Coordinates of C-alpha atoms in Angstrom, one line a residue:
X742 CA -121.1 164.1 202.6
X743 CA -122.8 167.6 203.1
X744 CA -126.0 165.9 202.8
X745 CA -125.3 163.2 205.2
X746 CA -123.9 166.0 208.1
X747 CA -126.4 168.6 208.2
X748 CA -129.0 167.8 205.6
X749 CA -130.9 164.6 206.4
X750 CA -133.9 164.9 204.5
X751 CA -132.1 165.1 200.9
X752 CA -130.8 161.3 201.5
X753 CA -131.9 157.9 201.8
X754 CA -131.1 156.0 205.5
X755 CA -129.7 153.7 203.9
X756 CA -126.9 156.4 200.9
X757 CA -127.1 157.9 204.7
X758 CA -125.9 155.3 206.8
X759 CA -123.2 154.0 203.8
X760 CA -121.6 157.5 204.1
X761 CA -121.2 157.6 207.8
X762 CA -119.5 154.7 207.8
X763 CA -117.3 155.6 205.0
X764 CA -116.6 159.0 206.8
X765 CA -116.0 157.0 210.6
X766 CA -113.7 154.9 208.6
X767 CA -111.6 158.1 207.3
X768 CA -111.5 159.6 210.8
X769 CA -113.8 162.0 210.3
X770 CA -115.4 164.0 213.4
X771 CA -118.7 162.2 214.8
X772 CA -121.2 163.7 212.4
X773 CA -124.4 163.6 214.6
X774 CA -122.4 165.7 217.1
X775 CA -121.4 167.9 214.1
X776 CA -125.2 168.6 213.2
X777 CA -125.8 169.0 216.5
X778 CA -123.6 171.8 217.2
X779 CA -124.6 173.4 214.0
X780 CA -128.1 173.3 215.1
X781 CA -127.4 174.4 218.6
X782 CA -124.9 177.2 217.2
X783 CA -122.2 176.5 220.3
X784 CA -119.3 174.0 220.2
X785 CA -118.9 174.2 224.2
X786 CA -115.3 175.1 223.7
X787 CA -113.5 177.6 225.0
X788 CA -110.3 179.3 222.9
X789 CA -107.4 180.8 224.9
X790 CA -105.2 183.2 222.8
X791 CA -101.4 184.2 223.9
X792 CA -98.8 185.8 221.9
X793 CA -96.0 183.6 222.9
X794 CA -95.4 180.1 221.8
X795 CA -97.3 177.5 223.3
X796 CA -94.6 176.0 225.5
X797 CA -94.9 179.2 227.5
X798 CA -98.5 178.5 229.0
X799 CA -96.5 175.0 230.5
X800 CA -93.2 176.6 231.7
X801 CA -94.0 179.9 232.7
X802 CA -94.8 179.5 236.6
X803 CA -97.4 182.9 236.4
X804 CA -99.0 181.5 233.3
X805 CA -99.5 178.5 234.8
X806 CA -101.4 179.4 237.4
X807 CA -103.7 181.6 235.1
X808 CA -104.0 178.3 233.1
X809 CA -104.9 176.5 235.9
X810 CA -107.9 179.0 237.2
X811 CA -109.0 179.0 233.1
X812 CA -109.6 175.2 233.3
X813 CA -110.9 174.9 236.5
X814 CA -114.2 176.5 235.3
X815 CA -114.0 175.5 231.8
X816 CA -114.1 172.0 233.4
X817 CA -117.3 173.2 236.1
X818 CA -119.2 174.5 232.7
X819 CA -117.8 171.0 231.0
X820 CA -116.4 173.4 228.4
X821 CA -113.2 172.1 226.2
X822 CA -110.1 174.4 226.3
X823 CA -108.2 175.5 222.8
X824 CA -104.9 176.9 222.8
X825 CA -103.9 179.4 220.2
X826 CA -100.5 180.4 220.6
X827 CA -99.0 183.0 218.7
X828 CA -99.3 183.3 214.6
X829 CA -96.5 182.7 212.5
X830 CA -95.4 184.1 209.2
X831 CA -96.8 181.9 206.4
X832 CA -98.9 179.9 208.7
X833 CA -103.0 180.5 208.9
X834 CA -103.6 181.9 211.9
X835 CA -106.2 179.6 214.2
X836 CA -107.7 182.4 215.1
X837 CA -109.9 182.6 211.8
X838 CA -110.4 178.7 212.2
X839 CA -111.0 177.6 216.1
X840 CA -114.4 176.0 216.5
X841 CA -115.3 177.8 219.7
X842 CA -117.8 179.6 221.4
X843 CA -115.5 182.7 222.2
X844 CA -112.0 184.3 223.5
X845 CA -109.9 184.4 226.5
X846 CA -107.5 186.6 224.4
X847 CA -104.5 186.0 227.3
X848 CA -101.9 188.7 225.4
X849 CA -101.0 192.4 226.1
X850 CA -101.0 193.6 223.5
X851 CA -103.1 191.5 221.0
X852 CA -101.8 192.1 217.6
X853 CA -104.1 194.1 215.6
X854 CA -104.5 191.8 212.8
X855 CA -106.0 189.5 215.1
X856 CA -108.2 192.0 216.6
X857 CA -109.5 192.6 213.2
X858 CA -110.1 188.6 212.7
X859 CA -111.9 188.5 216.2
X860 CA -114.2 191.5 215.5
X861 CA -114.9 189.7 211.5
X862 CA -116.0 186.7 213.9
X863 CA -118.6 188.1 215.9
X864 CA -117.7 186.4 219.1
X865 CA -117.4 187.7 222.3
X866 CA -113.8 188.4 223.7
X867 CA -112.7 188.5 227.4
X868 CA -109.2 190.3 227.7
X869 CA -106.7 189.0 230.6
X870 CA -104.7 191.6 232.0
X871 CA -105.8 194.4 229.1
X872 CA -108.9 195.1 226.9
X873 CA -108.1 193.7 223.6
X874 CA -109.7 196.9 222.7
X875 CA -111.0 200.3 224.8
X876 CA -114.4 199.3 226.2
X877 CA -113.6 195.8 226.0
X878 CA -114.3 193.6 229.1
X879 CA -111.2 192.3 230.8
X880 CA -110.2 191.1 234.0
X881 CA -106.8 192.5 235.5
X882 CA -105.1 194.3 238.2
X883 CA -104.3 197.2 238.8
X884 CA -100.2 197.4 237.6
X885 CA -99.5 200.8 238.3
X886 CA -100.7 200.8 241.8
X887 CA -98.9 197.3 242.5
X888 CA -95.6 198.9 241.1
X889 CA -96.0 201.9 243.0
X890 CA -96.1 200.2 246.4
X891 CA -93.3 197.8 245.4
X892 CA -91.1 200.9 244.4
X893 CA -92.5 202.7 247.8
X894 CA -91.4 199.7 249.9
X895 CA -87.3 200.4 248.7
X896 CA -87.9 204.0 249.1
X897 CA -89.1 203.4 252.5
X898 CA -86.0 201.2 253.3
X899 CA -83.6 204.6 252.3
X900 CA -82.4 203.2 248.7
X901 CA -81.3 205.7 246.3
X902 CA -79.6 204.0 243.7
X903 CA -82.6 201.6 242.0
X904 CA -81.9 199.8 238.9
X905 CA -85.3 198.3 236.9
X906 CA -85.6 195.3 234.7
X907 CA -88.4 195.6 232.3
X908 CA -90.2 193.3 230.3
X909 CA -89.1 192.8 227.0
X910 CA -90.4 196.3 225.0
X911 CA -90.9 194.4 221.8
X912 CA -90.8 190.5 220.2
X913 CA -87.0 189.9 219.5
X914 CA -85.7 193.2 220.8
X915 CA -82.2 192.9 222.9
X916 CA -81.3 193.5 226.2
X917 CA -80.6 197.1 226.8
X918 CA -80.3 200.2 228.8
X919 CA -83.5 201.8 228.0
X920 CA -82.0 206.1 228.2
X921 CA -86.0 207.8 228.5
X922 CA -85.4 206.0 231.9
X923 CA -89.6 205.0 233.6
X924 CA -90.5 207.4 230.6
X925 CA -89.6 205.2 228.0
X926 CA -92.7 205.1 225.5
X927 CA -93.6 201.1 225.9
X928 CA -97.1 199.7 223.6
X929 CA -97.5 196.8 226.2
X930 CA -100.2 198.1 228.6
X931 CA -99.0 196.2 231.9
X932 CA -95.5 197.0 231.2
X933 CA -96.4 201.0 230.6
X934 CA -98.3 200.9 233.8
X935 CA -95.6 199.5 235.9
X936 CA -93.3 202.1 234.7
X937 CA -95.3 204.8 235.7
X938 CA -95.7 203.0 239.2
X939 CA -92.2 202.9 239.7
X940 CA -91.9 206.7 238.8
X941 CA -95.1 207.9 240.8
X942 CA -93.1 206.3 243.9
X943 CA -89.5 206.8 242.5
X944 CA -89.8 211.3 241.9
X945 CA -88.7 212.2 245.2
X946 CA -86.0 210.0 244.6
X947 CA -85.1 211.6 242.0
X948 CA -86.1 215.1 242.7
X949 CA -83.4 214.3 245.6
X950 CA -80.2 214.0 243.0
X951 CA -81.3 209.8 242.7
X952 CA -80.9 207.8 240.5
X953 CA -82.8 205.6 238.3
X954 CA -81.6 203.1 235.2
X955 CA -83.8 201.0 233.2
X956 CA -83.1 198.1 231.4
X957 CA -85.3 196.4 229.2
X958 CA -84.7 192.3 229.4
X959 CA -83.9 190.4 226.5
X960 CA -87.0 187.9 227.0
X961 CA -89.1 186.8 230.4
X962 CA -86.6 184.1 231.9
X963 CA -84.3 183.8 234.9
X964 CA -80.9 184.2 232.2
X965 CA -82.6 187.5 230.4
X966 CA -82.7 188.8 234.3
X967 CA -79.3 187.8 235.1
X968 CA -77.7 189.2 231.8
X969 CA -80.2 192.6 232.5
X970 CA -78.8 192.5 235.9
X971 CA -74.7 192.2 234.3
X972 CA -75.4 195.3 233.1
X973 CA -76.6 197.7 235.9
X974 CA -74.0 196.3 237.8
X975 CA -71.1 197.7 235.8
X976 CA -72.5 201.1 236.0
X977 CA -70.1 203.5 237.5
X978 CA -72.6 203.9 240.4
X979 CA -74.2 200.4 240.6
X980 CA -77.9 200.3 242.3
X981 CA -78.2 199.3 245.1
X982 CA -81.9 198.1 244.6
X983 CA -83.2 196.5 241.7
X984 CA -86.9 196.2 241.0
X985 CA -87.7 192.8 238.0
X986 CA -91.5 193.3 236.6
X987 CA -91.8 189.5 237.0
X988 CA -89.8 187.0 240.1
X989 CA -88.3 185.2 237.2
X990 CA -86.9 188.1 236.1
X991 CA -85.9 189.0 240.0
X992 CA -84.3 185.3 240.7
X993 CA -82.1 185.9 237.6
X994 CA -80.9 189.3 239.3
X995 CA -80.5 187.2 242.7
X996 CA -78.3 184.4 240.7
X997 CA -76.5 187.1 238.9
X998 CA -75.3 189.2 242.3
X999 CA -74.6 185.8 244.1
X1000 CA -72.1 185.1 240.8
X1001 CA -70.7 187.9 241.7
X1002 CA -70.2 187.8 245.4
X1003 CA -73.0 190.3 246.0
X1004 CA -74.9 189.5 249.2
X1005 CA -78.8 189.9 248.7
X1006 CA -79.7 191.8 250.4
X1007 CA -76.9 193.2 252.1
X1008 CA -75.4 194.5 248.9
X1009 CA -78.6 194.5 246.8
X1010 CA -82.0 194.2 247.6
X1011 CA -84.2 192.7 245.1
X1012 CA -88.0 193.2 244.4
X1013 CA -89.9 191.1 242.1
X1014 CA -93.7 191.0 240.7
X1015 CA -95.8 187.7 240.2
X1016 CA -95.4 186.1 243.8
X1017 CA -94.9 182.5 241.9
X1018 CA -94.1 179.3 244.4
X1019 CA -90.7 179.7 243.6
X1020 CA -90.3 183.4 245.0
X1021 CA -90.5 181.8 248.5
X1022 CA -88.4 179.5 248.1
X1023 CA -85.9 181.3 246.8
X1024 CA -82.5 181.8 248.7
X1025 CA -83.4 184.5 250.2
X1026 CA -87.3 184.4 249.8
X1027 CA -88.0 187.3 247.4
X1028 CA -90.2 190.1 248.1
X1029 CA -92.1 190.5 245.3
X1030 CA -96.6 191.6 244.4
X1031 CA -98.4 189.0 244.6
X1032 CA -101.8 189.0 242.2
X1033 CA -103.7 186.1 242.2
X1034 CA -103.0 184.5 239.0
X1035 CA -105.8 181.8 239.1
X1036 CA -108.4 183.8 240.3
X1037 CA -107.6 186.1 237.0
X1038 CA -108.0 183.1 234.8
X1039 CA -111.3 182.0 236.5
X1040 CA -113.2 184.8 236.4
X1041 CA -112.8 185.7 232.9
X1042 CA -113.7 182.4 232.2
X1043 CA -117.1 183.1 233.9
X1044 CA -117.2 186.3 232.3
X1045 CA -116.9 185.0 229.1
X1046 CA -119.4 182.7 229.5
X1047 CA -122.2 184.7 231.7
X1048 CA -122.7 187.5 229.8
X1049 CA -125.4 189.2 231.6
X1050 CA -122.4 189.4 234.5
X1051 CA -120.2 191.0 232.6
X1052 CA -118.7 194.1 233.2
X1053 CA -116.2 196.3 231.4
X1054 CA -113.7 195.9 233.7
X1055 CA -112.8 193.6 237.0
X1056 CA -109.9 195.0 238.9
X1057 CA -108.4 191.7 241.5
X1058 CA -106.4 193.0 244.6
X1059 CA -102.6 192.9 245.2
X1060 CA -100.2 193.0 247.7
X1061 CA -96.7 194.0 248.1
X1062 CA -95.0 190.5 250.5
X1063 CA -92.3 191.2 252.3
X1064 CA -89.9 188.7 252.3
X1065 CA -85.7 188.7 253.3
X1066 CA -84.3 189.8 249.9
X1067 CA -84.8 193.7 250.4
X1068 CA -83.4 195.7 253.7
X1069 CA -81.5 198.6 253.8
X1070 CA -79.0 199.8 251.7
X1071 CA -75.4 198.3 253.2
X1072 CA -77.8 196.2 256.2

């Protein structure tokens, strides 16, 4: 069967032709194309690594998006698309396996065991939103600025009292009043920079006698932001601003005060991050950063597969959108 795939010259046509149509019976792959990509030393597929299941890529609205810009110019280079979701315990991880040309490695942080399997591999590895490793090319945005002039904008509006609703600090980990505050030591590189944007624009705040609580969700949905938002609202001194790091996050908090007869934002403004469709259409339309999701996915796409364009870094712009869910405190 070797023989037959890759070494033509060490069988008859005819032992040859018996095989193949033996092996097309069994289902095996189409072995001309086989030799060919052996010969040619590319398989014209592209691998797309995350760190969450795989159901996340298809009901996450930001990771959708990113998706989508991925296999738009996968499809312009006719290049297939592999999804690797996260590894399990006691299952091989595709990682060591995937017949591809290289790495869109879509996680922050990627796992160091599976840095270690990339760097056995040889291939090259475009990060999206972090460097899978310093020096690494990746294509991102700049989180700390983005949180800064989100934070900024409440400041601005004369809020004192600001909740925030982090990302989840670790797989598993449970909701939870995080007490270093925007100091708290986070390994997740978007999440650590977006606390230090919120506290580059929150220190007069609190250099004022302010106030700042953080709470780290439970997981990325609307429910971990309505159960994080449960909590800074029965503090003694409840915000009166909260700031999500994603808008599912921030239409949890929004569900969550309306539960509670909070008016939004009368009673609570609400900032999110992400600018997915649904933040406009939320009741009321959420301010929230927009970065452009697709455009992320695209161009490390092309970077991954131009390497003379690559760079180490590509930095998108953002924007803060200003939207009816924040005013005042008590407009």
């Amino acid at each position: 069967m070797s023989n037959a795939f890759s070494r033509l010259d060490q069988l008859s046509r005819e032992l040859r032709e018996r095989i193949l149509a033996a092996a097309r019976e069994l289902g095996s792959p189409d072995p001309d194309r086989h030799s060919n990509t052996v010969r040619r030393g590319r398989t014209g597929s592209v691998g797309l690594i995350i760190h969450e299941p795989l159901r996340h890529l298809f009901e996450d609205p930001a990771a959708r998006l990113t998706m989508a810009g991925v296999a738009r110019i996968c499809g312009e280079h006719g290049s297939a698309l592999v999804l690797v979701p996260r590894a399990e315990a006691g299952v091989p991880d595709v990682v060591a396996s995937a017949l591809v040309d290289g790495f869109i490695a879509f996680c922050d942080p990627l796992e160091p065991e599976r840095r270690e399997t990339l760097r056995a591999r040889r291939l090259p590895v475009v990060g999206l939103d972090a460097p899978v490793a310093p020096g690494e090319p990746y294509v991102g945005i700049d989180h700390r600025a983005a949180a800064r002039a989100a934070a900024a904008h409440l400041v601005d509006l004369g809020h004192r009292r600001i909740g925030v609703i982090s990302l989840a600090p670790a797989r598993g980990a449970e909701a939870a009043v995080v007490p270093a505050g925007v100091d708290a030591p986070i390994g997740s590189v978007a999440n650590r920079a977006r606390l230090d944007g919120y506290r580059d624009a929150l220190r007069p705040v609190l250099a004022d006698g302010g106030r700042v609580v953080v709470v780290a969700a439970r997981g990325a949905e609307e429910a971990d932001g309505a159960a994080a938002t449960g909590m800074l609202l029965d503090l003694a001194e409840p915000p009166t601003a909260i700031l999500a790091m994603s808008d599912r996050l921030a239409l949890g908090v929004i569900a969550a005060a309306t539960c509670r007869g909070i008016r939004v934002p009368g009673g609570l403004s609400v900032v999110g991050f992400d600018d997915v469709p649904a933040a406009a259409a939320a009741t009321p339309p959420l301010t929230t950063v927009r970065q452009p999701h697709a455009r992320k996915g695209a161009e490390a796409v092309r970077m991954l597969l131009r390497p003379a364009l690559t760079r180490a870094a590509l930095i998108l712009p953002t924007e803060v959108v200003v939207r009816a869910s924040t005013a005042p405190p008590g407009a």
